């Protein structure tokens, strides 16, 4: 894919995040401001998804993870949930060719069994069709909850330990990582939230331990390629210390 329009030099691109996740928030407020129905905010939000996926791929991001629907979102009005599921299905159908043409592997994480059969089937179709794509992983968190993910991981670890497959003393951070739904992804570097809310909302709680957080006031339907690149520039300006001192990190001391 042509990357000519990128705002970074080849050298600067090496300092970009490998894995970016986004809490796509503010669709409802955007619709309200425009005098539209909430679901129209989601429809415009789906357009932002298309733009941001393309922009992330062009920037050479390895993994993009989008919070599209939480476990808790099932509690929204039936009409809104139906509209969201319809938008999701449209996205999976309409973007299939673009996703494949751009070497993107698509996967869903979350309680996928709870999705309507049509969405589930299209998701599986695209997961299988894109399984060998290597240029970027696009993960859609669907009916996803981080606490639910952690509980499920603990249950599986307990079962494996009880069956003698893992000695309890082998349970460490690396092992827990392998029981998370994000096990195939690089560590999370940058977590963006749109619409100014300062919350994680049950998204990637384990994975975000050392991620850089960037909250922008831009509402998701207005969020575009330039906004994504601005957030990535904020990331580039941060010093990641991982518990060390600033001096240790800048001097590369151990
Ligand atoms: C949060 O905004 C957004 C959601 C719950 C849904 C996100 C869905 C999309 C962006 C579109 C469909 C997804 C794909 C992948 C095609 P909100 O409704 O909570 O906004 P508010 O806080 O302003 O009410």
PDB file of C-alpha atoms in Angstrom, residues 32-194:
ATOM      1  CA  UNK A  32     -27.628  14.871  19.452  1.00  0.00           C
ATOM      2  CA  UNK A  33     -25.564  17.922  18.432  1.00  0.00           C
ATOM      3  CA  UNK A  34     -26.532  17.323  14.782  1.00  0.00           C
ATOM      4  CA  UNK A  35     -30.217  16.916  15.681  1.00  0.00           C
ATOM      5  CA  UNK A  36     -30.090  13.312  14.511  1.00  0.00           C
ATOM      6  CA  UNK A  37     -31.159  10.039  16.093  1.00  0.00           C
ATOM      7  CA  UNK A  38     -28.535   8.180  18.149  1.00  0.00           C
ATOM      8  CA  UNK A  39     -28.256   5.376  15.599  1.00  0.00           C
ATOM      9  CA  UNK A  40     -27.196   7.872  12.933  1.00  0.00           C
ATOM     10  CA  UNK A  41     -24.257   8.706  15.172  1.00  0.00           C
ATOM     11  CA  UNK A  42     -23.299   5.037  15.030  1.00  0.00           C
ATOM     12  CA  UNK A  43     -23.701   5.036  11.221  1.00  0.00           C
ATOM     13  CA  UNK A  44     -21.308   7.982  10.898  1.00  0.00           C
ATOM     14  CA  UNK A  45     -19.097   6.222  13.437  1.00  0.00           C
ATOM     15  CA  UNK A  46     -18.877   3.245  11.088  1.00  0.00           C
ATOM     16  CA  UNK A  47     -17.461   5.595   8.454  1.00  0.00           C
ATOM     17  CA  UNK A  48     -14.759   6.672  10.926  1.00  0.00           C
ATOM     18  CA  UNK A  49     -13.953   2.988  11.463  1.00  0.00           C
ATOM     19  CA  UNK A  50     -13.305   2.622   7.725  1.00  0.00           C
ATOM     20  CA  UNK A  51     -11.073   5.738   7.613  1.00  0.00           C
ATOM     21  CA  UNK A  52      -9.101   4.806  10.709  1.00  0.00           C
ATOM     22  CA  UNK A  53      -8.495   1.214   9.610  1.00  0.00           C
ATOM     23  CA  UNK A  54      -7.095   2.470   6.308  1.00  0.00           C
ATOM     24  CA  UNK A  55      -4.983   5.116   8.065  1.00  0.00           C
ATOM     25  CA  UNK A  56      -3.589   2.606  10.563  1.00  0.00           C
ATOM     26  CA  UNK A  57      -2.711   0.183   7.789  1.00  0.00           C
ATOM     27  CA  UNK A  58      -0.995   2.926   5.781  1.00  0.00           C
ATOM     28  CA  UNK A  59       1.031   3.950   8.837  1.00  0.00           C
ATOM     29  CA  UNK A  60       2.266   0.371   9.177  1.00  0.00           C
ATOM     30  CA  UNK A  61       0.596  -0.295  12.539  1.00  0.00           C
ATOM     31  CA  UNK A  62       0.816  -4.016  13.319  1.00  0.00           C
ATOM     32  CA  UNK A  63      -2.372  -4.297  15.342  1.00  0.00           C
ATOM     33  CA  UNK A  64      -5.476  -2.125  15.679  1.00  0.00           C
ATOM     34  CA  UNK A  65      -8.077  -3.118  18.255  1.00  0.00           C
ATOM     35  CA  UNK A  66     -11.474  -1.397  18.242  1.00  0.00           C
ATOM     36  CA  UNK A  67     -14.038  -1.488  21.045  1.00  0.00           C
ATOM     37  CA  UNK A  68     -17.162  -1.851  18.917  1.00  0.00           C
ATOM     38  CA  UNK A  69     -19.657  -3.346  21.409  1.00  0.00           C
ATOM     39  CA  UNK A  70     -19.272  -4.157  25.085  1.00  0.00           C
ATOM     40  CA  UNK A  71     -20.955  -6.899  27.092  1.00  0.00           C
ATOM     41  CA  UNK A  72     -22.695  -4.070  28.945  1.00  0.00           C
ATOM     42  CA  UNK A  73     -23.981  -2.553  25.654  1.00  0.00           C
ATOM     43  CA  UNK A  74     -26.524  -5.421  25.436  1.00  0.00           C
ATOM     44  CA  UNK A  75     -28.423  -3.402  28.058  1.00  0.00           C
ATOM     45  CA  UNK A  76     -29.074  -0.535  25.578  1.00  0.00           C
ATOM     46  CA  UNK A  77     -32.527  -0.086  24.004  1.00  0.00           C
ATOM     47  CA  UNK A  78     -33.397  -2.977  21.681  1.00  0.00           C
ATOM     48  CA  UNK A  79     -33.673  -0.681  18.643  1.00  0.00           C
ATOM     49  CA  UNK A  80     -30.162   0.711  19.168  1.00  0.00           C
ATOM     50  CA  UNK A  81     -28.657  -2.754  19.645  1.00  0.00           C
ATOM     51  CA  UNK A  82     -30.350  -3.941  16.423  1.00  0.00           C
ATOM     52  CA  UNK A  83     -29.000  -0.953  14.511  1.00  0.00           C
ATOM     53  CA  UNK A  84     -25.495  -1.550  15.832  1.00  0.00           C
ATOM     54  CA  UNK A  85     -25.650  -5.212  14.803  1.00  0.00           C
ATOM     55  CA  UNK A  86     -26.899  -4.211  11.339  1.00  0.00           C
ATOM     56  CA  UNK A  87     -24.042  -1.703  10.958  1.00  0.00           C
ATOM     57  CA  UNK A  88     -21.580  -4.333  12.024  1.00  0.00           C
ATOM     58  CA  UNK A  89     -22.916  -6.794   9.482  1.00  0.00           C
ATOM     59  CA  UNK A  90     -22.787  -4.144   6.736  1.00  0.00           C
ATOM     60  CA  UNK A  91     -19.211  -3.384   7.674  1.00  0.00           C
ATOM     61  CA  UNK A  92     -18.136  -7.032   7.558  1.00  0.00           C
ATOM     62  CA  UNK A  93     -19.814  -7.571   4.186  1.00  0.00           C
ATOM     63  CA  UNK A  94     -18.851  -4.305   2.505  1.00  0.00           C
ATOM     64  CA  UNK A  95     -15.259  -4.175   3.747  1.00  0.00           C
ATOM     65  CA  UNK A  96     -14.389  -7.809   3.072  1.00  0.00           C
ATOM     66  CA  UNK A  97     -12.566  -7.138  -0.203  1.00  0.00           C
ATOM     67  CA  UNK A  98     -10.749  -4.046   1.081  1.00  0.00           C
ATOM     68  CA  UNK A  99      -9.603  -5.935   4.146  1.00  0.00           C
ATOM     69  CA  UNK A 100      -8.259  -8.806   2.059  1.00  0.00           C
ATOM     70  CA  UNK A 101      -6.715  -6.520  -0.586  1.00  0.00           C
ATOM     71  CA  UNK A 102      -4.803  -4.698   2.171  1.00  0.00           C
ATOM     72  CA  UNK A 103      -3.412  -7.810   3.808  1.00  0.00           C
ATOM     73  CA  UNK A 104      -5.436  -7.293   6.995  1.00  0.00           C
ATOM     74  CA  UNK A 105      -6.269 -10.222   9.246  1.00  0.00           C
ATOM     75  CA  UNK A 106      -9.606  -9.592  10.943  1.00  0.00           C
ATOM     76  CA  UNK A 107     -10.655 -11.236  14.182  1.00  0.00           C
ATOM     77  CA  UNK A 108     -13.433 -10.801  16.700  1.00  0.00           C
ATOM     78  CA  UNK A 109     -12.868 -11.082  20.442  1.00  0.00           C
ATOM     79  CA  UNK A 110     -15.530 -11.282  23.117  1.00  0.00           C
ATOM     80  CA  UNK A 111     -18.641 -13.337  23.719  1.00  0.00           C
ATOM     81  CA  UNK A 112     -19.099 -13.982  20.008  1.00  0.00           C
ATOM     82  CA  UNK A 113     -21.782 -16.649  20.654  1.00  0.00           C
ATOM     83  CA  UNK A 114     -24.125 -13.875  21.803  1.00  0.00           C
ATOM     84  CA  UNK A 115     -24.048 -12.074  18.431  1.00  0.00           C
ATOM     85  CA  UNK A 116     -26.931 -12.592  15.975  1.00  0.00           C
ATOM     86  CA  UNK A 117     -26.288 -15.627  13.707  1.00  0.00           C
ATOM     87  CA  UNK A 118     -25.849 -13.495  10.559  1.00  0.00           C
ATOM     88  CA  UNK A 119     -23.131 -11.350  12.176  1.00  0.00           C
ATOM     89  CA  UNK A 120     -21.451 -14.409  13.669  1.00  0.00           C
ATOM     90  CA  UNK A 121     -21.365 -16.228  10.339  1.00  0.00           C
ATOM     91  CA  UNK A 122     -20.027 -13.240   8.409  1.00  0.00           C
ATOM     92  CA  UNK A 123     -17.411 -12.679  11.096  1.00  0.00           C
ATOM     93  CA  UNK A 124     -16.271 -16.315  10.874  1.00  0.00           C
ATOM     94  CA  UNK A 125     -16.213 -16.115   7.061  1.00  0.00           C
ATOM     95  CA  UNK A 126     -13.980 -13.054   7.130  1.00  0.00           C
ATOM     96  CA  UNK A 127     -11.788 -14.472   9.903  1.00  0.00           C
ATOM     97  CA  UNK A 128     -11.189 -17.570   7.813  1.00  0.00           C
ATOM     98  CA  UNK A 129     -10.729 -15.686   4.537  1.00  0.00           C
ATOM     99  CA  UNK A 130      -8.190 -13.307   6.114  1.00  0.00           C
ATOM    100  CA  UNK A 131      -6.405 -15.863   8.314  1.00  0.00           C
ATOM    101  CA  UNK A 132      -3.216 -15.786   6.245  1.00  0.00           C
ATOM    102  CA  UNK A 133      -3.046 -11.987   5.924  1.00  0.00           C
ATOM    103  CA  UNK A 134       0.049 -10.634   7.610  1.00  0.00           C
ATOM    104  CA  UNK A 135       0.202  -6.853   7.168  1.00  0.00           C
ATOM    105  CA  UNK A 136      -2.031  -5.805  10.073  1.00  0.00           C
ATOM    106  CA  UNK A 137      -4.376  -7.463  12.571  1.00  0.00           C
ATOM    107  CA  UNK A 138      -7.718  -5.727  12.988  1.00  0.00           C
ATOM    108  CA  UNK A 139      -9.411  -6.931  16.153  1.00  0.00           C
ATOM    109  CA  UNK A 140     -13.033  -6.024  16.749  1.00  0.00           C
ATOM    110  CA  UNK A 141     -14.008  -6.299  20.396  1.00  0.00           C
ATOM    111  CA  UNK A 142     -17.625  -7.446  20.137  1.00  0.00           C
ATOM    112  CA  UNK A 143     -19.741  -8.297  23.137  1.00  0.00           C
ATOM    113  CA  UNK A 144     -16.410  -7.852  24.887  1.00  0.00           C
ATOM    114  CA  UNK A 145     -15.724  -7.137  28.541  1.00  0.00           C
ATOM    115  CA  UNK A 146     -12.294  -7.139  30.099  1.00  0.00           C
ATOM    116  CA  UNK A 147     -13.396  -8.397  33.501  1.00  0.00           C
ATOM    117  CA  UNK A 148     -15.309 -11.184  31.753  1.00  0.00           C
ATOM    118  CA  UNK A 149     -12.160 -12.001  29.762  1.00  0.00           C
ATOM    119  CA  UNK A 150     -10.059 -12.167  32.941  1.00  0.00           C
ATOM    120  CA  UNK A 151     -12.637 -14.359  34.721  1.00  0.00           C
ATOM    121  CA  UNK A 152     -12.760 -16.739  31.728  1.00  0.00           C
ATOM    122  CA  UNK A 153      -8.951 -16.902  31.678  1.00  0.00           C
ATOM    123  CA  UNK A 154      -8.864 -17.720  35.415  1.00  0.00           C
ATOM    124  CA  UNK A 155     -11.482 -20.442  34.966  1.00  0.00           C
ATOM    125  CA  UNK A 156      -9.484 -22.041  32.154  1.00  0.00           C
ATOM    126  CA  UNK A 157      -6.231 -21.824  34.110  1.00  0.00           C
ATOM    127  CA  UNK A 158      -7.943 -23.424  37.119  1.00  0.00           C
ATOM    128  CA  UNK A 159      -9.265 -26.244  34.923  1.00  0.00           C
ATOM    129  CA  UNK A 160      -5.830 -26.807  33.359  1.00  0.00           C
ATOM    130  CA  UNK A 161      -4.170 -26.762  36.766  1.00  0.00           C
ATOM    131  CA  UNK A 162      -6.745 -29.184  38.228  1.00  0.00           C
ATOM    132  CA  UNK A 163      -6.185 -31.524  35.273  1.00  0.00           C
ATOM    133  CA  UNK A 164      -2.432 -31.431  35.920  1.00  0.00           C
ATOM    134  CA  UNK A 165      -1.647 -29.633  32.659  1.00  0.00           C
ATOM    135  CA  UNK A 166      -0.003 -26.667  34.424  1.00  0.00           C
ATOM    136  CA  UNK A 167       1.738 -26.735  37.801  1.00  0.00           C
ATOM    137  CA  UNK A 168       0.308 -23.828  39.892  1.00  0.00           C
ATOM    138  CA  UNK A 169       3.820 -22.447  40.425  1.00  0.00           C
ATOM    139  CA  UNK A 170       4.051 -21.929  36.641  1.00  0.00           C
ATOM    140  CA  UNK A 171       1.210 -19.429  36.753  1.00  0.00           C
ATOM    141  CA  UNK A 172       2.794 -16.055  36.075  1.00  0.00           C
ATOM    142  CA  UNK A 173       2.123 -12.935  34.017  1.00  0.00           C
ATOM    143  CA  UNK A 174       3.356 -14.511  30.798  1.00  0.00           C
ATOM    144  CA  UNK A 175       1.063 -17.507  31.278  1.00  0.00           C
ATOM    145  CA  UNK A 176      -1.943 -15.307  32.033  1.00  0.00           C
ATOM    146  CA  UNK A 177      -1.157 -13.349  28.868  1.00  0.00           C
ATOM    147  CA  UNK A 178      -1.481 -16.564  26.892  1.00  0.00           C
ATOM    148  CA  UNK A 179      -4.989 -17.134  28.257  1.00  0.00           C
ATOM    149  CA  UNK A 180      -6.172 -13.667  27.223  1.00  0.00           C
ATOM    150  CA  UNK A 181      -8.148 -13.128  24.027  1.00  0.00           C
ATOM    151  CA  UNK A 182      -5.341 -10.854  22.816  1.00  0.00           C
ATOM    152  CA  UNK A 183      -2.767 -13.640  23.047  1.00  0.00           C
ATOM    153  CA  UNK A 184      -1.828 -13.330  19.343  1.00  0.00           C
ATOM    154  CA  UNK A 185      -1.283  -9.568  19.461  1.00  0.00           C
ATOM    155  CA  UNK A 186       1.778  -7.470  20.284  1.00  0.00           C
ATOM    156  CA  UNK A 187       1.713  -5.710  23.688  1.00  0.00           C
ATOM    157  CA  UNK A 188      -0.686  -2.769  23.760  1.00  0.00           C
ATOM    158  CA  UNK A 189       1.266   0.467  23.249  1.00  0.00           C
ATOM    159  CA  UNK A 190      -1.362   3.154  22.819  1.00  0.00           C
ATOM    160  CA  UNK A 191      -4.949   3.300  24.056  1.00  0.00           C
ATOM    161  CA  UNK A 192      -7.025   6.142  22.613  1.00  0.00           C
ATOM    162  CA  UNK A 193     -10.417   7.227  23.899  1.00  0.00           C
ATOM    163  CA  UNK A 194     -12.523   9.724  22.005  1.00  0.00           C
TER     164      UNK A 194
END
